[in-house]
Structures are given as structure tokens and as C-alpha cells.
Short mmCIF file of C-alpha atoms (C1' of nucleotides) in Angstrom, two decimals:
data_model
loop_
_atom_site.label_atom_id
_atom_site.label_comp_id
_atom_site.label_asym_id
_atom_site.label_seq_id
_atom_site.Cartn_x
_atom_site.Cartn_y
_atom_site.Cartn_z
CA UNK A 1 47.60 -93.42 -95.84
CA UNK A 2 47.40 -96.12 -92.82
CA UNK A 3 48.28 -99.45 -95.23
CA UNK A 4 51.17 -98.67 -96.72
CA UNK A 5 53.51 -101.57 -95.42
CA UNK A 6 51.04 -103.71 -96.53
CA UNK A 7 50.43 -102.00 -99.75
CA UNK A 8 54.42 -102.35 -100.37
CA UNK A 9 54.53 -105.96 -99.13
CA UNK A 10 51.67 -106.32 -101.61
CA UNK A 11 53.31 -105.02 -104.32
CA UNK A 12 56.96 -106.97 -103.75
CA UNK A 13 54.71 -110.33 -103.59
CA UNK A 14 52.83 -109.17 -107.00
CA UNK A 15 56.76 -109.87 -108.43
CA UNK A 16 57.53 -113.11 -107.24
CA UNK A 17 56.90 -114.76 -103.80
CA UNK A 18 59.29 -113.82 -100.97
CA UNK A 19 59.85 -115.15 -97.69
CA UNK A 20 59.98 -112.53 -94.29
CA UNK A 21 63.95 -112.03 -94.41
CA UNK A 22 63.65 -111.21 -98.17
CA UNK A 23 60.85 -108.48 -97.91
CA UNK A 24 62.59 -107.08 -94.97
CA UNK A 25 66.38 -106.68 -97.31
CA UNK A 26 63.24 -105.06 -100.20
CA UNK A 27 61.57 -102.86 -97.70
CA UNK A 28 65.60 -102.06 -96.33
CA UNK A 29 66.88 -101.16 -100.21
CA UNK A 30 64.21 -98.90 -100.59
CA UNK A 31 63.70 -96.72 -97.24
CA UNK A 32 67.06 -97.19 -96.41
CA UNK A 33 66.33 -99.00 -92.62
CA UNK A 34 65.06 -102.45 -92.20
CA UNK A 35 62.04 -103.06 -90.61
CA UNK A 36 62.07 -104.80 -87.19
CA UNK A 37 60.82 -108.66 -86.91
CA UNK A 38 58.13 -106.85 -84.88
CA UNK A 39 56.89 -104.79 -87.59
CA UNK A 40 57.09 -107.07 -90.75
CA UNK A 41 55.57 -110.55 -88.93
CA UNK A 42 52.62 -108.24 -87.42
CA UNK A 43 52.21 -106.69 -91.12
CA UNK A 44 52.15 -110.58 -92.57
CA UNK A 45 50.28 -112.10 -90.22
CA UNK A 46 47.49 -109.13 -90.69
CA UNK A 47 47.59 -110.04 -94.36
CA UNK A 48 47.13 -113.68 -93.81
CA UNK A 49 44.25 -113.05 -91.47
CA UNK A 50 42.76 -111.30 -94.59
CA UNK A 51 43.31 -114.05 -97.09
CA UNK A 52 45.17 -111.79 -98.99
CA UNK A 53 48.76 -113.98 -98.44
CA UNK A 54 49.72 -117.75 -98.30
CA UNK A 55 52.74 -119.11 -96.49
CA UNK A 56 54.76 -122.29 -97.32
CA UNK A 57 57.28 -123.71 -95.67
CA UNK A 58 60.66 -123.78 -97.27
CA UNK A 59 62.85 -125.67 -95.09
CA UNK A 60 64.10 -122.96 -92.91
CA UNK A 61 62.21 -120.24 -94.55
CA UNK A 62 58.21 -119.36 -95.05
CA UNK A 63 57.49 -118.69 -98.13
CA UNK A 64 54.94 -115.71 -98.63
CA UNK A 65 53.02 -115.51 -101.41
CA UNK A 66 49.68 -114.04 -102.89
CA UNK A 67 46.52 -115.40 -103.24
CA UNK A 68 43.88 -114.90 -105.74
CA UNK A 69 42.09 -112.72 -103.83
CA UNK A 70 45.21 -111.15 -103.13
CA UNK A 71 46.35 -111.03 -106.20
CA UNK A 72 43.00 -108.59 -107.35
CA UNK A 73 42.95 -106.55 -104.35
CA UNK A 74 46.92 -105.76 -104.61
CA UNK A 75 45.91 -104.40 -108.62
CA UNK A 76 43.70 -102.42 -107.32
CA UNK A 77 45.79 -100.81 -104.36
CA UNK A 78 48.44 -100.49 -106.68
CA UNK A 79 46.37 -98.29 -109.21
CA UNK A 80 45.07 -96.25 -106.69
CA UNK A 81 48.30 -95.67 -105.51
CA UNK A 82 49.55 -94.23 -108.84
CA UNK A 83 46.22 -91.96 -109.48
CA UNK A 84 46.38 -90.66 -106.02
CA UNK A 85 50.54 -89.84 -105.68
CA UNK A 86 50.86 -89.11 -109.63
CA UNK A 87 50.82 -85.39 -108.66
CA UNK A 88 53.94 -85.82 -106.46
CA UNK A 89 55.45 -88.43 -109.08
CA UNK A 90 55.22 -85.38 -111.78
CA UNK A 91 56.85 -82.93 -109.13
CA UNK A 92 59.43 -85.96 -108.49
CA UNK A 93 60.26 -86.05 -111.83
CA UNK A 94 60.18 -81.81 -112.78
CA UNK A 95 62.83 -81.93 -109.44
CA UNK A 96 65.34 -84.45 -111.27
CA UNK A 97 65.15 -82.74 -114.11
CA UNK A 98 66.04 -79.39 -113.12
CA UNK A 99 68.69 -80.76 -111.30
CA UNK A 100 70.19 -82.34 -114.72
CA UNK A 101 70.55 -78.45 -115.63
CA UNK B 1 55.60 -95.03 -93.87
CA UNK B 2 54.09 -93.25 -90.47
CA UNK B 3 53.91 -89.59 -91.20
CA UNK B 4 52.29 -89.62 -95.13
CA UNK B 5 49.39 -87.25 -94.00
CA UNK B 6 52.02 -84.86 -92.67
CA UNK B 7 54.54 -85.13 -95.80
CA UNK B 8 51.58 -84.04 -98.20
CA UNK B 9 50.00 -81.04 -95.81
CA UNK B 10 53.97 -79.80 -95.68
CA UNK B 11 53.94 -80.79 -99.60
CA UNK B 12 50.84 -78.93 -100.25
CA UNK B 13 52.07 -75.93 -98.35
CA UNK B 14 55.16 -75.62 -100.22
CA UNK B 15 53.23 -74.54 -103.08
CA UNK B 16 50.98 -72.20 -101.49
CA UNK B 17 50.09 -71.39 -98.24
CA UNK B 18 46.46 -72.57 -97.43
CA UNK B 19 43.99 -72.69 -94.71
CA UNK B 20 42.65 -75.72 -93.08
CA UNK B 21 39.50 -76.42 -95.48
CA UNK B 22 41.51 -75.83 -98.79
CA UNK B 23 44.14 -78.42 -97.45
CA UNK B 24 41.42 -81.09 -96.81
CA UNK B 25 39.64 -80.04 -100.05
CA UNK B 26 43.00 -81.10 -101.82
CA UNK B 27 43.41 -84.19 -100.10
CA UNK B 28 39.94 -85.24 -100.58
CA UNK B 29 40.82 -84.81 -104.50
CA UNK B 30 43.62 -86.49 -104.42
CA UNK B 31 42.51 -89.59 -102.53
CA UNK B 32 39.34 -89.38 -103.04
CA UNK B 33 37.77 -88.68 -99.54
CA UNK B 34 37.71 -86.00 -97.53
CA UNK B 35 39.45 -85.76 -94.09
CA UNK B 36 36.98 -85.22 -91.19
CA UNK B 37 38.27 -82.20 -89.22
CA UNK B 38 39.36 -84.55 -86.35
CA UNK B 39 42.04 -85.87 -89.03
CA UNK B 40 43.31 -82.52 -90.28
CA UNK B 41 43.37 -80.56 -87.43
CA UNK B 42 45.52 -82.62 -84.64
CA UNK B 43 47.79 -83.02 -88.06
CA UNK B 44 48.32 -79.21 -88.39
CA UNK B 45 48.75 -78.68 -84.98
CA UNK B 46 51.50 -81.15 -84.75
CA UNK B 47 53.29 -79.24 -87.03
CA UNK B 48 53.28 -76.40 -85.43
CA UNK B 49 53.98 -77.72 -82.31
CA UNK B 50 57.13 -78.74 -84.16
CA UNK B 51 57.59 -75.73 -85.52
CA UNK B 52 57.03 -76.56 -89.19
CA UNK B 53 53.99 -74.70 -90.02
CA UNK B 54 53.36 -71.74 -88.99
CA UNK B 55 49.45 -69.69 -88.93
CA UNK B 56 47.93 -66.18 -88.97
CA UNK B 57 43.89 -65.40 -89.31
CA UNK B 58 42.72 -64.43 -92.50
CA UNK B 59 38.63 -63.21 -91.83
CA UNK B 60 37.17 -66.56 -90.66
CA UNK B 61 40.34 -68.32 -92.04
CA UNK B 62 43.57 -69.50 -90.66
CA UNK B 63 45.94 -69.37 -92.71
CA UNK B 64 48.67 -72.28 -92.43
CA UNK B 65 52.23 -72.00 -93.90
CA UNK B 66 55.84 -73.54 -93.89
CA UNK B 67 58.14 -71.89 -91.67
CA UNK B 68 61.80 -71.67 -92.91
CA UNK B 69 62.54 -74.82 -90.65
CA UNK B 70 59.29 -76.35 -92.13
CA UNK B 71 60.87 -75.41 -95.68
CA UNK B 72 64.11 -77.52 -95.32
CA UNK B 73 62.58 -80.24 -93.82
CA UNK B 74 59.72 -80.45 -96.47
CA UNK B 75 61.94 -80.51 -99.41
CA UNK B 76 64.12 -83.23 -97.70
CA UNK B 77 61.13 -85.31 -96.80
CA UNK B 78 60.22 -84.78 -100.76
CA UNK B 79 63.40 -85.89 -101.90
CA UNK B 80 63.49 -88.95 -99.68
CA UNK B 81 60.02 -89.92 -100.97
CA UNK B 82 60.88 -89.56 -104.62
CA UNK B 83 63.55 -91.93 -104.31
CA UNK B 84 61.88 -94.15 -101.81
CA UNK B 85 59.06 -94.87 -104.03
CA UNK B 86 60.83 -94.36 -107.47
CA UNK B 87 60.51 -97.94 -108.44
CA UNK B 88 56.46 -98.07 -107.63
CA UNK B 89 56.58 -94.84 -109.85
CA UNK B 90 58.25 -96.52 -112.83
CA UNK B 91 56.12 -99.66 -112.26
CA UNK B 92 53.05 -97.24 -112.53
CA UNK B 93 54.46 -95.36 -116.00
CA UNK B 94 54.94 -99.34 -117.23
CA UNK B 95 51.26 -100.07 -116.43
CA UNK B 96 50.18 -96.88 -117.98
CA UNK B 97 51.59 -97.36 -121.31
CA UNK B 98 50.76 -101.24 -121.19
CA UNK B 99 46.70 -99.49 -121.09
CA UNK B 100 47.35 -97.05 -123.99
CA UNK B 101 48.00 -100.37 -126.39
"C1'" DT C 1 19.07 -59.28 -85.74
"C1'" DT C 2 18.50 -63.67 -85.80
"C1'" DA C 3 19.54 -68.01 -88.45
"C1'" DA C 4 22.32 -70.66 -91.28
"C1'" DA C 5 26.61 -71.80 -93.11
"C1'" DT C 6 31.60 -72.07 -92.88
"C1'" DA C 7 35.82 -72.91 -90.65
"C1'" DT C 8 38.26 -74.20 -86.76
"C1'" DA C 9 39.02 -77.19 -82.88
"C1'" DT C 10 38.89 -81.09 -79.31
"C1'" DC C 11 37.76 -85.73 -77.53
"C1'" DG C 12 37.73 -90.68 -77.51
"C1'" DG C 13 38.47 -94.87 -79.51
"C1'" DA C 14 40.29 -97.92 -83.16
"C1'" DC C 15 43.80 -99.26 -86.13
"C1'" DG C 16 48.31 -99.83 -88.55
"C1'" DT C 17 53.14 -98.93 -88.16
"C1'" DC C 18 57.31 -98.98 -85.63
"C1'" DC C 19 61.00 -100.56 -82.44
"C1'" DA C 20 63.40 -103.06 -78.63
"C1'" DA C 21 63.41 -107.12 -76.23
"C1'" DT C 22 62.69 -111.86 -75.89
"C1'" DA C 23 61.73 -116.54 -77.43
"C1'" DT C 24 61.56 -120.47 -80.53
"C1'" DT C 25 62.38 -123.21 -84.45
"C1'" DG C 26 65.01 -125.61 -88.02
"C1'" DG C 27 69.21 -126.31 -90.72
"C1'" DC C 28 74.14 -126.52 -90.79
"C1'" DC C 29 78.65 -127.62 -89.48
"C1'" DA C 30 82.49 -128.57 -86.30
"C1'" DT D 1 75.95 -134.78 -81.36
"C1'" DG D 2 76.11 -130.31 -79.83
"C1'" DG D 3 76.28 -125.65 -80.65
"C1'" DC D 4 75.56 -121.92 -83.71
"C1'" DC D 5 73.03 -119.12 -86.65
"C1'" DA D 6 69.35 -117.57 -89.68
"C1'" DA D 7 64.63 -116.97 -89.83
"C1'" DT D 8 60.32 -116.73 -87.68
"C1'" DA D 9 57.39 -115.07 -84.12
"C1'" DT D 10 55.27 -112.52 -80.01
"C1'" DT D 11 54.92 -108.89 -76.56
"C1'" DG D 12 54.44 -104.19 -75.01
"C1'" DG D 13 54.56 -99.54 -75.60
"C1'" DA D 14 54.62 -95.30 -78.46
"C1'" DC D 15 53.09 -92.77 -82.24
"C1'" DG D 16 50.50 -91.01 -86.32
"C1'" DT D 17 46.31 -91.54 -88.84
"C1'" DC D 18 41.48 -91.88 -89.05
"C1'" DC D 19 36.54 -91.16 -87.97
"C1'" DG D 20 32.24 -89.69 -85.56
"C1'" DA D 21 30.58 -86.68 -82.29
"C1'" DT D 22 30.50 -82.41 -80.22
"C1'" DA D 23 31.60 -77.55 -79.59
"C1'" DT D 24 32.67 -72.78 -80.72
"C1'" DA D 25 33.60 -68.53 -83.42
"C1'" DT D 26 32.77 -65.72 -87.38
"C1'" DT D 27 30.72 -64.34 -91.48
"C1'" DT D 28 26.95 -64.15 -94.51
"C1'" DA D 29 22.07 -64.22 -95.61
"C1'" DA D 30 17.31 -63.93 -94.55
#
DNA sequence: TTAAATATATCGGACGTCCAATATTGGCCA
DNA sequence: TGGCCAATATTGGACGTCCGATATATTTAA
């Protein structure tokens, strides 16, 4: 379960390439708290170490996005992540629909 | 993201109570691999400690279970992770049906 | 009644996540 | 041009997860 910031950092990239501020507003709209500068740089910086990311420089922004190997590994993570949680996913969904009742 | 082992003992336990081996024996099929005991144990304890989960010897079993507290706080926890991930869910019923094509 | 197997538990170290605090850079505008 | 602000980045400390190693109790089997 240790990987999961980077699994979801993964997974924005897989959409479209983001720079820092932009994954933090993602990672914000979906827990509901922003991650620190302290957390998400760390979290890229780990990735980049990897090969897994690329930066760019976008006048005052970095660019982040996936590379190939990146690209393969984040597939993989991501269907991994569906077989393993699809249990919960089915419970998610049985919960909304009771509460449609 | 810190606290995913945790969410699915409490998750687990909300079906049924369990003791320590049939907990890691469901994690290990739902990621895959098995928890060593030096992973499951501090976990449970933790829980109690926080009053959570309670336990009561069964033979050579300890049995592990929500408490009342631990009840409430599980199905909040759940809730929060359905909607937390809900897009990664979706995005893993869209890869799904791209496969059955 | 030993021996083996099962379940529980702790320890130590490594790693990833997390925040608060601090610093630096580059673009923008008054 | 100077000052402001957004974005990037690092540091340090805390915490939860993870394993391998080791230990202990209890139950079952030989």
C-alpha cells in the first residue's frame, strides 16, 4: 500500500502532462486537502530518480510528464490497482445504491 | 494515503470478525502477497491501542473485532475512500469493457 | 509425551508519505 | 526597475507500512 502518491501522480500524468501546482489542485479535488510542497516535490523527484517522469520547463512552471518506461509501468500499477481494490469498488458501489432506496 | 493497511483490516472486520492469520490470508488474496507477521501485528495493535478493534482468545486464536467506536469510524473511512478514489474506479470499469471488445 | 505445526508477538531497519518552515527562482506589473 | 507573487524546492521530524529474524504459547500429531 506504500506507493500510492506515486501511483496517483502516475495515473493524473497517464491523462495529460501536469506541472507540480496542477497535480497538487488534482490530488486537492480528490482527498479534499492539498498536499504540502514537501510532500508532492519529494514524491516527483523520487519518480524522476526512477525514470519513470520527465520535466520541462515551461516558463515559470515544470512541466511533468511520463516517460516510456513510465508510461508501461503506470499500466501496470493501474491494473493492479483495480484487481486488488475491485472488492471494495463492488461494496462502494452496493453502498450508493442502497442509499438511492 | 498513510493508513491503507489499517482501512482494509477495519474493512475486513466489518464483515466478520477474524483472527490475525485469516486477516493476512485475505490480504495476501487480495494483493497478492502475504503480510509477514511483523506487518499485521503492530497494525492490529494500533488499533486497539486506539480503541478500534477490540480481541478475545478463541483456542489458539485471537479473535479481532470492531468496537462500536471502530464501527463509526470504519464506515466513515469507507465512505471517504469510495469517493476519494471514485474516478480511478470508473477509469478501471472503462478499461474493463475496452478488454471485453 | 515429545515433536511439529500454527498463531501470536516483538525488534530493528528501511522506505514512502505527510506537514511546517524556509529558501529560491522566474514572470509580471506598478 | 523594483517589488510582488506563483511555482519550485529542500530540510527535518513524525508516522504508518513493510520485511526478515527471532521468540513464545498452544494445539495437534506421531
Amino acid at each position: 500500500m506504500r506507493g500510492m502518491l506515486s501511483f496517483l501522480i502516475m495515473w493524473f500524468l497517464s491523462k495529460r502532462p501536469m506541472y507540480g501546482e496542477e497535480i497538487a489542485l488534482e490530488l486537492e479535488k480528490m482527498k479534499g486537502n492539498k498536499p504540502t510542497p514537501g510532500t508532492i516535490y519529494p514524491a516527483l523527484k523520487h519518480l524522476q530518480n526512477n525514470g519513470l517522469v520527465t520535466s520541462k520547463k515551461d516558463g515559470r512552471n515544470i512541466i511533468y510528464s511520463l516517460t516510456e518506461k513510465g508510461t508501461t509501468t503506470s499500466k501496470k500499477a493501474f491494473e493492479y490497482f483495480c484487481s486488488m481494490f475491485e472488492p471494495v469498488f463492488k461494496d462502494c458501489i452496493k453502498a450508493k445504491n442502497l442509499k438511492k432506496m
